[in-house]
Coordinates of C-alpha atoms in Angstrom, one line a residue:
Chain A
X1 CA -10.5 -25.3 2.2
X2 CA -10.3 -21.7 1.2
X3 CA -9.8 -20.7 -2.4
X4 CA -6.5 -19.0 -1.4
X5 CA -5.1 -22.2 0.1
X6 CA -6.0 -24.3 -3.0
X7 CA -4.3 -21.7 -5.2
X8 CA -1.2 -21.9 -3.0
X9 CA -1.0 -25.7 -3.4
X10 CA -1.5 -25.4 -7.2
X11 CA 1.2 -22.7 -7.4
X12 CA 3.7 -24.7 -5.4
X13 CA 3.0 -27.8 -7.4
X14 CA 3.4 -25.9 -10.6
X15 CA 6.7 -24.3 -9.5
X16 CA 8.2 -27.7 -8.6
X17 CA 7.0 -29.3 -11.9
X18 CA 8.3 -26.3 -13.9
X19 CA 11.7 -26.6 -12.1
X20 CA 12.0 -30.3 -12.9
X21 CA 10.8 -29.7 -16.4
X22 CA 13.3 -26.9 -16.9
X23 CA 16.1 -29.2 -15.8
X24 CA 15.1 -31.7 -18.5
X25 CA 15.0 -29.3 -21.4
X26 CA 17.9 -27.6 -23.1
X27 CA 20.4 -28.0 -25.9
X28 CA 20.7 -31.5 -24.6
X29 CA 17.3 -32.8 -23.6
X30 CA 16.9 -35.7 -21.2
X31 CA 13.9 -37.9 -20.3
X32 CA 12.5 -38.3 -16.8
X33 CA 14.6 -41.4 -16.1
X34 CA 17.8 -39.6 -17.0
X35 CA 16.7 -36.6 -14.9
X36 CA 16.3 -38.7 -11.8
X37 CA 19.5 -40.6 -12.4
X38 CA 21.2 -37.3 -12.9
X39 CA 19.8 -35.8 -9.7
X40 CA 21.4 -38.5 -7.7
X41 CA 24.8 -38.8 -9.4
X42 CA 27.4 -36.3 -10.4
X43 CA 29.4 -38.2 -13.0
X44 CA 28.1 -40.0 -16.1
X45 CA 29.0 -43.5 -17.3
X46 CA 32.7 -44.1 -18.2
X47 CA 33.9 -40.8 -17.0
X48 CA 32.0 -38.8 -19.6
X49 CA 30.2 -35.6 -18.5
X50 CA 26.9 -37.0 -17.3
X51 CA 23.4 -35.6 -16.6
X52 CA 24.5 -35.0 -13.0
X53 CA 27.1 -32.6 -14.0
X54 CA 24.8 -30.9 -16.5
X55 CA 22.1 -30.5 -13.8
X56 CA 24.2 -29.4 -10.9
X57 CA 26.7 -27.2 -12.7
X58 CA 24.7 -25.6 -15.5
X59 CA 21.0 -26.0 -15.2
X60 CA 20.2 -26.0 -11.5
X61 CA 21.9 -22.7 -10.6
X62 CA 20.3 -21.1 -13.6
X63 CA 16.8 -22.4 -12.7
X64 CA 17.3 -21.3 -9.1
X65 CA 18.3 -17.9 -10.2
X66 CA 15.3 -17.6 -12.5
X67 CA 13.0 -18.6 -9.6
X68 CA 14.6 -16.1 -7.2
X69 CA 14.6 -13.3 -9.6
X70 CA 11.0 -14.0 -10.6
X71 CA 9.9 -14.2 -7.0
X72 CA 11.7 -11.0 -6.2
X73 CA 10.4 -8.9 -9.2
X74 CA 6.8 -10.1 -8.9
X75 CA 6.6 -9.4 -5.1
X76 CA 8.3 -6.0 -5.4
X77 CA 5.9 -5.1 -8.2
X78 CA 3.0 -6.0 -5.9
X79 CA 4.4 -4.0 -3.0
X80 CA 5.2 -0.9 -5.1
X81 CA 1.7 -1.0 -6.6
X82 CA 0.3 -1.0 -3.0
X83 CA 2.6 1.7 -1.8
X84 CA 1.6 4.0 -4.7
X85 CA -2.0 2.9 -4.7
X86 CA -1.8 2.3 -8.4
X87 CA -2.1 -1.1 -10.0
X88 CA 0.1 0.0 -12.9
X89 CA 3.1 1.0 -10.9
X90 CA 6.1 -1.2 -11.6
X91 CA 9.8 -1.1 -10.6
X92 CA 10.7 -0.2 -14.2
X93 CA 8.3 2.8 -14.1
X94 CA 9.7 4.3 -10.9
X95 CA 13.2 4.4 -12.4
X96 CA 14.8 1.7 -10.3
X97 CA 15.6 -0.5 -13.3
X98 CA 17.1 2.3 -15.4
X99 CA 19.1 3.6 -12.5
X100 CA 20.4 0.1 -11.8
X101 CA 21.4 -0.5 -15.4
X102 CA 23.0 3.0 -15.7
X103 CA 25.2 2.4 -12.7
X104 CA 26.1 -1.1 -13.7
X105 CA 27.1 0.2 -17.1
X106 CA 29.1 3.1 -15.5
X107 CA 30.9 0.5 -13.4
X108 CA 31.8 -1.5 -16.4
X109 CA 32.9 1.4 -18.5
X110 CA 34.6 3.6 -16.0
X111 CA 36.8 0.8 -14.7
X112 CA 37.9 0.1 -18.2
X113 CA 41.6 0.0 -17.7
X114 CA 41.9 -2.5 -15.0
X115 CA 38.5 -4.2 -15.3
X116 CA 39.7 -7.5 -16.8
X117 CA 42.6 -7.8 -14.3
X118 CA 40.2 -8.0 -11.4
X119 CA 39.1 -11.4 -10.1
X120 CA 35.7 -12.6 -11.2
X121 CA 34.0 -12.2 -7.9
X122 CA 35.1 -8.6 -7.4
X123 CA 33.9 -7.8 -10.9
X124 CA 30.5 -9.3 -10.2
X125 CA 30.1 -7.8 -6.7
X126 CA 31.2 -4.3 -7.7
X127 CA 28.8 -4.3 -10.7
X128 CA 26.0 -5.6 -8.5
X129 CA 26.8 -3.2 -5.8
X130 CA 26.8 -0.2 -8.1
X131 CA 23.6 -1.4 -9.7
X132 CA 22.0 -1.6 -6.3
X133 CA 23.2 1.9 -5.3
X134 CA 21.9 3.2 -8.7
X135 CA 18.6 1.6 -8.1
X136 CA 18.2 3.1 -4.7
X137 CA 19.3 6.6 -5.8
X138 CA 17.0 6.8 -8.8
X139 CA 14.1 5.5 -6.8
X140 CA 14.6 8.2 -4.2
X141 CA 15.0 10.9 -6.7
X142 CA 11.7 9.9 -8.4
X143 CA 10.1 9.6 -5.1
X144 CA 11.3 13.0 -3.8
X145 CA 10.3 14.8 -7.0
X146 CA 6.7 13.3 -6.8
X147 CA 6.2 14.1 -3.2
X148 CA 4.7 17.4 -2.3
X149 CA 3.0 18.3 1.0
X150 CA 3.3 14.7 2.2
X151 CA 1.4 13.6 -0.8
X152 CA 2.9 11.4 -3.5
X153 CA 1.4 12.4 -6.9
X154 CA 1.2 9.3 -9.0
X155 CA 1.1 11.3 -12.2
X156 CA 4.3 13.2 -11.3
X157 CA 5.8 10.0 -10.3
X158 CA 5.2 8.3 -13.6
X159 CA 6.4 11.4 -15.5
X160 CA 9.5 11.7 -13.3
X161 CA 10.2 8.0 -13.9
X162 CA 9.9 8.4 -17.6
X163 CA 12.2 11.4 -17.6
X164 CA 14.8 9.7 -15.4
X165 CA 14.7 6.6 -17.6
X166 CA 15.3 8.7 -20.7
X167 CA 18.2 10.5 -19.0
X168 CA 19.6 7.1 -17.9
X169 CA 19.4 5.5 -21.3
X170 CA 21.0 8.6 -22.9
X171 CA 24.0 8.2 -20.6
X172 CA 24.0 4.5 -21.3
X173 CA 24.1 5.4 -25.0
X174 CA 27.2 7.6 -24.4
X175 CA 28.8 4.7 -22.5
X176 CA 28.1 2.3 -25.4
X177 CA 29.7 4.7 -27.7
X178 CA 32.8 4.8 -25.5
X179 CA 33.1 1.1 -24.8
X180 CA 35.1 -1.6 -26.4
X181 CA 33.9 -5.0 -27.7
X182 CA 34.0 -6.9 -24.4
X183 CA 32.3 -4.1 -22.5
X184 CA 29.7 -3.8 -25.3
X185 CA 28.8 -7.4 -24.9
X186 CA 28.4 -6.8 -21.1
X187 CA 26.3 -3.8 -21.6
X188 CA 24.0 -5.6 -24.1
X189 CA 23.6 -8.2 -21.5
X190 CA 22.4 -5.7 -18.9
X191 CA 19.9 -4.0 -21.2
X192 CA 18.2 -7.0 -22.7
X193 CA 18.2 -9.3 -19.7
X194 CA 19.5 -12.8 -19.7
X195 CA 20.3 -15.6 -17.3
X196 CA 23.0 -17.2 -19.4
X197 CA 26.3 -18.0 -17.6
X198 CA 24.7 -18.2 -14.2
X199 CA 26.9 -19.8 -11.6
X200 CA 26.5 -20.8 -8.0
X201 CA 28.3 -17.7 -6.8
X202 CA 25.5 -15.5 -8.2
X203 CA 22.9 -17.8 -6.6
X204 CA 24.9 -17.5 -3.4
X205 CA 24.9 -13.7 -3.4
X206 CA 21.3 -13.3 -4.6
X207 CA 19.5 -15.8 -2.5
X208 CA 20.1 -14.4 1.0
X209 CA 19.3 -10.9 -0.3
X210 CA 16.1 -11.9 -2.1
X211 CA 14.9 -14.3 0.5
X212 CA 15.7 -11.9 3.3
X213 CA 14.1 -9.0 1.4
X214 CA 10.9 -11.0 0.7
X215 CA 10.7 -12.0 4.3
X216 CA 10.9 -8.4 5.4
X217 CA 8.3 -7.4 2.7
X218 CA 5.9 -10.1 3.8
X219 CA 6.1 -8.8 7.4
X220 CA 4.7 -5.5 6.0
X221 CA 1.7 -7.2 4.3
X222 CA -0.9 -5.9 6.8
X223 CA 0.7 -2.5 6.6
X224 CA 0.5 -2.4 2.8
X225 CA -3.2 -3.4 3.1
X226 CA -3.7 -0.3 5.3
X227 CA -1.8 1.9 2.9
X228 CA -4.2 0.9 0.1
X229 CA -6.7 3.1 1.8
X230 CA -4.4 6.1 1.6
X231 CA -1.6 7.4 3.8
X232 CA -4.0 9.4 6.0
X233 CA -6.3 6.4 6.6
X234 CA -3.3 4.2 7.3
X235 CA -2.0 6.7 9.9
X236 CA -5.4 6.7 11.6
X237 CA -5.2 2.9 11.9
X238 CA -1.8 3.2 13.6
X239 CA 0.7 2.9 10.7
X240 CA 3.9 4.9 11.0
X241 CA 3.5 5.9 7.4
X242 CA 6.8 7.7 6.6
X243 CA 9.1 5.1 8.0
X244 CA 7.1 2.3 6.5
X245 CA 7.3 3.9 3.1
X246 CA 11.0 4.4 3.4
X247 CA 11.4 0.7 4.4
X248 CA 9.3 -0.6 1.5
X249 CA 11.1 1.5 -1.0
X250 CA 14.4 0.4 0.4
X251 CA 13.5 -3.3 0.2
X252 CA 12.0 -2.8 -3.3
X253 CA 15.2 -1.0 -4.5
X254 CA 17.4 -3.7 -2.8
X255 CA 15.6 -6.6 -4.4
X256 CA 15.1 -5.1 -7.8
X257 CA 18.7 -3.7 -7.8
X258 CA 20.3 -7.1 -7.0
X259 CA 18.1 -9.0 -9.4
X260 CA 18.7 -6.6 -12.3
X261 CA 22.4 -6.5 -11.5
X262 CA 22.6 -10.2 -12.3
X263 CA 20.1 -10.5 -15.1
X264 CA 19.6 -7.1 -16.7
X265 CA 16.1 -5.6 -17.3
X266 CA 13.4 -8.2 -17.2
X267 CA 10.1 -6.3 -17.6
X268 CA 6.5 -7.2 -17.2
X269 CA 7.0 -9.8 -14.4
X270 CA 6.2 -7.2 -11.7
X271 CA 3.2 -6.0 -13.6
X272 CA 1.3 -9.0 -14.8
X273 CA 1.9 -11.5 -12.0
X274 CA 0.3 -9.4 -9.2
X275 CA -2.4 -8.2 -11.6
X276 CA -3.4 -11.7 -12.5
X277 CA -3.4 -12.8 -8.9
X278 CA -5.5 -9.9 -7.8
X279 CA -8.2 -11.1 -10.3
X280 CA -8.1 -14.5 -8.6
X281 CA -7.5 -13.7 -4.9
X282 CA -8.4 -10.1 -4.4
X283 CA -5.9 -7.6 -3.1
X284 CA -5.2 -8.8 0.4
X285 CA -1.4 -8.5 0.6
X286 CA -1.0 -11.3 3.2
X287 CA -2.1 -13.6 0.3
X288 CA -1.0 -11.5 -2.6
X289 CA 2.7 -11.2 -1.7
X290 CA 3.5 -14.9 -1.1
X291 CA 1.4 -16.0 -4.1
X292 CA 3.1 -13.4 -6.3
X293 CA 6.5 -14.7 -5.2
X294 CA 5.6 -18.3 -6.2
X295 CA 3.9 -17.4 -9.5
X296 CA 6.7 -15.0 -10.4
X297 CA 9.2 -17.8 -9.8
X298 CA 7.1 -20.2 -11.9
X299 CA 6.7 -17.7 -14.7
X300 CA 10.4 -16.9 -15.0
X301 CA 11.5 -20.5 -14.8
X302 CA 9.2 -21.3 -17.7
X303 CA 10.1 -18.3 -19.8
X304 CA 13.8 -18.9 -19.2
X305 CA 13.4 -22.5 -20.4
X306 CA 11.9 -21.0 -23.6
X307 CA 14.7 -18.5 -23.9
X308 CA 17.3 -21.2 -23.9
X309 CA 15.5 -23.9 -26.0
X310 CA 13.7 -22.0 -28.8
X311 CA 16.7 -21.3 -30.8
X312 CA 19.1 -23.9 -29.2
X313 CA 22.0 -24.1 -29.1
X314 CA 21.9 -20.3 -29.1
X315 CA 19.5 -18.4 -26.8
X316 CA 17.2 -15.5 -26.8
X317 CA 17.5 -12.7 -24.2
X318 CA 15.0 -13.4 -21.4
X319 CA 13.7 -9.8 -21.3
X320 CA 12.5 -10.3 -24.9
X321 CA 10.6 -13.5 -24.0
X322 CA 8.9 -12.1 -20.9
X323 CA 7.7 -9.2 -23.0
X324 CA 6.6 -11.4 -25.9
X325 CA 4.5 -13.6 -23.6
X326 CA 3.7 -11.0 -21.0
X327 CA 2.4 -8.1 -23.2
X328 CA -0.3 -10.1 -25.2
X329 CA -1.4 -11.8 -22.0
X330 CA -1.7 -8.5 -20.2
X331 CA -3.6 -7.0 -23.1
X332 CA -6.0 -10.0 -23.0
X333 CA -6.4 -9.5 -19.2
X334 CA -7.2 -5.8 -19.6
X335 CA -9.7 -6.5 -22.4
X336 CA -11.4 -9.2 -20.4
X337 CA -11.5 -7.0 -17.2
X338 CA -13.1 -4.2 -19.2
X339 CA -15.7 -6.3 -20.7
X340 CA -16.8 -7.9 -17.4
X341 CA -16.9 -4.5 -15.7
X342 CA -14.7 -5.9 -12.9
X343 CA -12.8 -3.3 -11.0
X344 CA -9.0 -3.5 -11.2
Chain B
X1 CA -12.6 14.5 28.2
X2 CA -10.4 16.4 25.7
X3 CA -9.6 19.9 26.7
X4 CA -8.0 22.5 24.4
X5 CA -6.6 25.6 26.0
X6 CA -5.3 28.7 24.2
X7 CA -4.5 26.7 21.0
X8 CA -3.0 28.7 18.2
X9 CA -1.7 27.8 14.8
X10 CA 0.1 29.7 12.1
X11 CA 0.8 28.4 8.6
X12 CA 3.0 30.3 6.1
X13 CA 2.8 33.4 8.3
X14 CA -1.0 33.3 8.4
X15 CA -2.9 32.9 11.6
X16 CA -5.2 29.9 11.1
X17 CA -6.3 29.3 14.7
X18 CA -6.2 31.8 17.5
X19 CA -6.6 31.1 21.2
X20 CA -9.0 28.3 20.9
X21 CA -10.5 27.0 24.2
X22 CA -12.6 23.8 23.7
X23 CA -14.1 21.0 25.8
X24 CA -15.0 17.8 24.0
X25 CA -16.8 15.5 26.5
X26 CA -17.1 11.8 26.1
X27 CA -20.6 10.2 25.5
X28 CA -21.7 13.2 23.4
X29 CA -21.7 14.2 19.8
X30 CA -20.0 17.5 19.3
X31 CA -20.3 19.1 15.9
X32 CA -17.9 21.7 14.5
X33 CA -19.4 24.1 12.0
X34 CA -18.1 27.1 10.2
X35 CA -17.6 28.6 6.7
X36 CA -14.8 27.3 4.5
X37 CA -11.5 28.7 5.7
X38 CA -12.6 29.0 9.3
X39 CA -10.0 26.6 10.4
X40 CA -12.2 23.5 10.8
X41 CA -9.8 21.2 9.0
X42 CA -6.7 22.5 10.8
X43 CA -8.5 22.0 14.2
X44 CA -9.5 18.5 13.1
X45 CA -5.9 17.7 12.1
X46 CA -4.6 18.9 15.5
X47 CA -7.2 16.7 17.3
X48 CA -6.4 13.6 15.2
X49 CA -2.6 14.1 15.7
X50 CA -1.6 15.1 12.2
X51 CA -0.7 18.7 13.1
X52 CA 1.0 20.1 16.1
X53 CA -0.1 23.6 17.2
X54 CA 2.5 26.3 17.9
X55 CA 0.9 27.4 21.1
X56 CA -1.4 26.1 23.8
X57 CA -2.1 22.9 25.7
X58 CA -4.3 19.9 24.8
X59 CA -5.1 17.3 27.5
X60 CA -6.7 14.0 26.9
X61 CA -8.2 12.6 30.1
X62 CA -5.8 14.9 32.0
X63 CA -2.8 13.4 30.2
X64 CA -0.8 15.7 28.0
X65 CA -1.7 15.1 24.3
X66 CA 1.2 14.6 21.9
X67 CA 4.3 12.4 21.7
X68 CA 2.1 9.4 21.3
X69 CA 3.1 6.9 18.7
X70 CA 0.8 6.1 15.8
X71 CA -0.4 3.0 17.5
X72 CA -1.0 4.7 20.8
X73 CA -3.1 7.2 19.0
X74 CA -4.9 4.4 17.1
X75 CA -6.1 2.8 20.4
X76 CA -7.5 6.2 21.6
X77 CA -9.3 7.5 18.5
X78 CA -10.7 6.4 15.2
X79 CA -11.5 8.5 12.2
X80 CA -14.3 8.2 9.6
X81 CA -13.2 10.2 6.6
X82 CA -15.0 11.5 3.5
X83 CA -15.7 9.0 0.8
X84 CA -12.4 7.7 -0.6
X85 CA -11.3 6.3 -3.9
X86 CA -9.7 2.8 -3.7
X87 CA -8.1 1.3 -6.9
X88 CA -7.8 -2.2 -5.5
X89 CA -10.5 -4.9 -5.1
X90 CA -10.3 -5.0 -1.3
X91 CA -12.8 -7.4 0.2
X92 CA -15.2 -5.7 2.6
X93 CA -14.4 -8.2 5.4
X94 CA -10.7 -7.5 5.0
X95 CA -11.2 -3.7 5.0
X96 CA -13.3 -3.8 8.2
X97 CA -10.7 -6.1 9.8
X98 CA -8.1 -3.4 9.2
X99 CA -9.6 -1.5 12.2
X100 CA -7.6 -4.0 14.3
X101 CA -4.3 -3.0 12.8
X102 CA -2.7 -1.5 15.9
X103 CA -3.6 -4.4 18.2
X104 CA -3.9 -7.3 15.7
X105 CA -1.2 -9.4 17.3
X106 CA -2.8 -9.0 20.8
X107 CA -6.1 -10.5 19.5
X108 CA -6.8 -14.1 18.8
X109 CA -8.0 -15.0 15.3
X110 CA -11.4 -16.1 16.5
X111 CA -11.9 -12.9 18.5
X112 CA -10.8 -10.8 15.5
X113 CA -13.4 -12.5 13.3
X114 CA -16.2 -12.1 15.9
X115 CA -15.4 -8.4 16.2
X116 CA -15.5 -8.0 12.4
X117 CA -18.8 -9.9 12.3
X118 CA -20.3 -7.7 15.1
X119 CA -19.3 -4.5 13.3
X120 CA -20.7 -5.6 10.0
X121 CA -24.0 -6.6 11.6
X122 CA -24.1 -3.3 13.4
X123 CA -24.0 -1.3 10.2
X124 CA -26.2 -3.8 8.3
X125 CA -23.5 -4.8 5.8
X126 CA -23.2 -8.5 6.7
X127 CA -24.5 -9.6 3.3
X128 CA -21.8 -7.6 1.6
X129 CA -18.8 -9.1 3.5
X130 CA -17.4 -10.9 0.5
X131 CA -17.9 -8.0 -2.0
X132 CA -15.2 -5.9 -3.4
X133 CA -15.1 -2.4 -1.7
X134 CA -14.9 -0.4 -4.9
X135 CA -18.0 -2.1 -6.3
X136 CA -20.2 -0.7 -3.6
X137 CA -22.3 2.5 -3.7
X138 CA -21.2 5.6 -1.8
X139 CA -23.6 5.0 1.0
X140 CA -22.6 1.4 1.4
X141 CA -18.9 2.3 1.3
X142 CA -19.4 4.8 4.1
X143 CA -21.1 2.2 6.2
X144 CA -18.3 -0.3 5.6
X145 CA -15.8 2.4 6.7
X146 CA -17.9 3.1 9.8
X147 CA -17.7 -0.7 10.6
X148 CA -13.9 -0.4 10.4
X149 CA -14.1 2.4 13.0
X150 CA -16.4 0.2 15.2
X151 CA -13.8 -2.6 15.0
X152 CA -11.1 -0.1 16.1
X153 CA -13.2 1.0 19.0
X154 CA -14.4 -2.4 20.0
X155 CA -11.0 -4.0 20.1
X156 CA -9.7 -1.4 22.5
X157 CA -12.8 -0.9 24.7
X158 CA -11.2 -2.7 27.7
X159 CA -8.4 -0.1 27.9
X160 CA -8.6 2.7 30.5
X161 CA -8.5 5.5 27.9
X162 CA -11.7 7.2 26.8
X163 CA -12.1 6.7 23.1
X164 CA -13.1 9.2 20.5
X165 CA -14.6 8.8 17.0
X166 CA -13.8 11.7 14.7
X167 CA -16.0 12.3 11.6
X168 CA -14.3 14.3 8.8
X169 CA -17.2 15.5 6.7
X170 CA -18.1 11.9 6.7
X171 CA -21.5 12.4 5.1
X172 CA -20.6 15.0 2.6
X173 CA -21.1 12.9 -0.5
X174 CA -24.2 11.1 0.6
X175 CA -27.9 11.7 -0.1
X176 CA -30.2 12.8 2.6
X177 CA -31.4 9.3 3.6
X178 CA -27.9 7.9 3.6
X179 CA -26.7 10.9 5.8
X180 CA -29.4 10.1 8.4
X181 CA -28.5 6.4 8.3
X182 CA -24.9 7.1 9.0
X183 CA -25.6 9.6 11.8
X184 CA -28.1 7.3 13.4
X185 CA -25.5 4.5 13.5
X186 CA -23.0 7.0 15.1
X187 CA -25.6 7.8 17.7
X188 CA -26.1 4.1 18.5
X189 CA -22.3 3.8 19.0
X190 CA -22.4 6.6 21.6
X191 CA -25.3 5.1 23.4
X192 CA -23.6 1.7 23.7
X193 CA -20.4 3.1 25.2
X194 CA -19.1 6.3 26.6
X195 CA -17.4 7.3 23.4
X196 CA -16.9 10.9 22.4
X197 CA -17.8 11.8 18.9
X198 CA -16.4 15.0 17.2
X199 CA -17.7 15.8 13.7
X200 CA -17.0 18.4 11.1
X201 CA -20.2 19.0 9.2
X202 CA -21.5 21.5 6.7
X203 CA -25.2 20.7 7.0
X204 CA -26.9 22.9 9.6
X205 CA -30.0 20.7 9.6
X206 CA -28.0 17.6 10.3
X207 CA -26.3 19.4 13.2
X208 CA -29.6 20.6 14.7
X209 CA -31.0 17.1 14.5
X210 CA -28.1 15.1 16.0
X211 CA -25.6 17.2 17.8
X212 CA -25.4 17.3 21.6
X213 CA -23.0 20.2 21.4
X214 CA -22.1 22.7 18.8
X215 CA -18.9 24.6 18.1
X216 CA -19.1 27.5 15.8
X217 CA -15.8 28.5 14.2
X218 CA -15.1 31.7 12.3
X219 CA -11.7 33.0 11.1
X220 CA -9.8 30.8 13.5
X221 CA -11.8 31.7 16.6
X222 CA -14.6 30.0 18.5
X223 CA -17.7 32.1 18.0
X224 CA -19.9 30.0 20.3
X225 CA -19.9 26.6 21.9
X226 CA -22.4 24.6 23.9
X227 CA -25.9 23.2 23.6
X228 CA -27.7 23.4 20.2
X229 CA -30.4 25.7 21.4
X230 CA -28.0 28.2 22.8
X231 CA -25.6 28.2 19.9
X232 CA -27.7 27.8 16.8
X233 CA -29.5 31.1 17.1
X234 CA -30.3 33.2 14.0
X235 CA -27.8 35.8 15.3
X236 CA -24.9 33.3 15.6
X237 CA -25.8 31.6 12.3
X238 CA -25.9 34.9 10.4
X239 CA -22.6 36.0 12.0
X240 CA -20.8 32.7 11.4
X241 CA -21.8 32.2 7.8
X242 CA -22.3 35.8 6.9
X243 CA -26.0 35.3 5.9
X244 CA -28.6 38.0 5.6
X245 CA -31.7 37.5 7.7
X246 CA -33.8 36.1 4.8
X247 CA -31.1 33.5 4.0
X248 CA -31.3 31.8 7.4
X249 CA -33.2 28.5 7.2
X250 CA -36.6 29.0 8.7
X251 CA -36.0 26.0 10.9
X252 CA -33.6 28.1 13.0
X253 CA -35.9 31.1 13.1
X254 CA -38.6 28.9 14.6
X255 CA -36.1 27.6 17.0
X256 CA -35.5 31.1 18.3
X257 CA -39.2 31.8 18.8
X258 CA -39.5 28.5 20.5
X259 CA -36.7 29.4 22.9
X260 CA -38.2 32.9 23.5

């Protein structure tokens, strides 16, 4: 069996175990017997709220959302790194996250007067939609600025991304200043990232977009491989470079946009997951994309379990946990890579 | 055969190429030489389909060149570029296999693997197939890239089109021995099949050793084209590169006396 296949099985097994484990832990912990009883029954004994209710109404949608968002962010990170030929590129760096947050915040604040009168699903879809549009717009602005003579300058791209992020956070700052208490809570939610209050509606909106987006992205795996050699080389091999770039950026903005619109900024997933897998598997995107999706899901399911159990019954924002775990791990990876003289 | 007739190109109001007439026959190694700014790169970009000239006609096996999709171009020609910088640990085998990109879904997995194996053997890099591309030396990288070109040629050899291999200063960063190794491999490819090779080079000695045909470019015009012995004369060399008589490599002075 190839190393790649073994790792797939390990990753899938890990993901399923982490999902089951995540269903058990929480403000109310259950043991494995209770978990399995709960999985097959909705109501608890004597009409009380049972494990089944807890699992199906509260924990399962949240765990599924964590898995979808993790899969989406990690795969998009890998794809963006391939497109820009830079292992340090990340959806946050190219401005898509800050743009999504900015537009989400604008949607919350500008619709101030009649916001609370709207039905829940309209509130959620309109914020998600504007977050998505914001993500796409900022990505294209950053991309257009960094493109000169058919060549995308990575340096310009990073600088443009930083500048646009700064601009976005300044405008978000103005919005915070203008907002009332309820809106302030919503805004804080966007900027720190959290999965609290997840419901099936969100899972329902997110899953077709993320699954569909990842399916499209995986179909581009061989093309991203060719792009790693540079746009010119890819064109020599038969890649329609300009349309492929547009497609990948659109998918990346779509997935990142919708994920962030439900969870707020969750950093580091798109950076460390592909990087770690590249050390294990190499950089063949036909393997890297699917394995990034699974490991990303696994990572976010586990970190979200930490986020809601460490200070239970309260919870920590997820974005803080991913950075707390992700940053030191990433530093260790870089240190190790440097010492062993392995190429990135 | 690729024929160029009356090709002209302007960029930013500057005349880059002017009424170029060229014939690039299959089964031969044609080398394009000229000083920097002579229009070599523009000519190369026109031939590989990256640039469209403003005037003139290019025919490829009597078919009008242009309007071909990226994949249709990829089954007709492959390009070996100058050394490139790759940031990712691409496995040598995977990189060589990318040569099949345009036709990968027409080829069975087993056939794909055997073409890759053949190409790696051909360039003597079989032992390196599991290595990471960025960890190789410059010469090794260039041989791997050539193997990728071989894969691209081999997987389309059954098609009715004549195929071309373009070399874009492909040996520029190599030492003398590596240069000769790569050029010898290219010669072997031509001998195996009727493939046309068109190369941009800076090295006059390399041209004299390997070229079947020479094209001398200067200020966007063809100064001379044809057989080595006819084109690489001291007069042409001095005119093309603006060299004084004592600056011309002695090799070419001898060549003249030999011809006389």
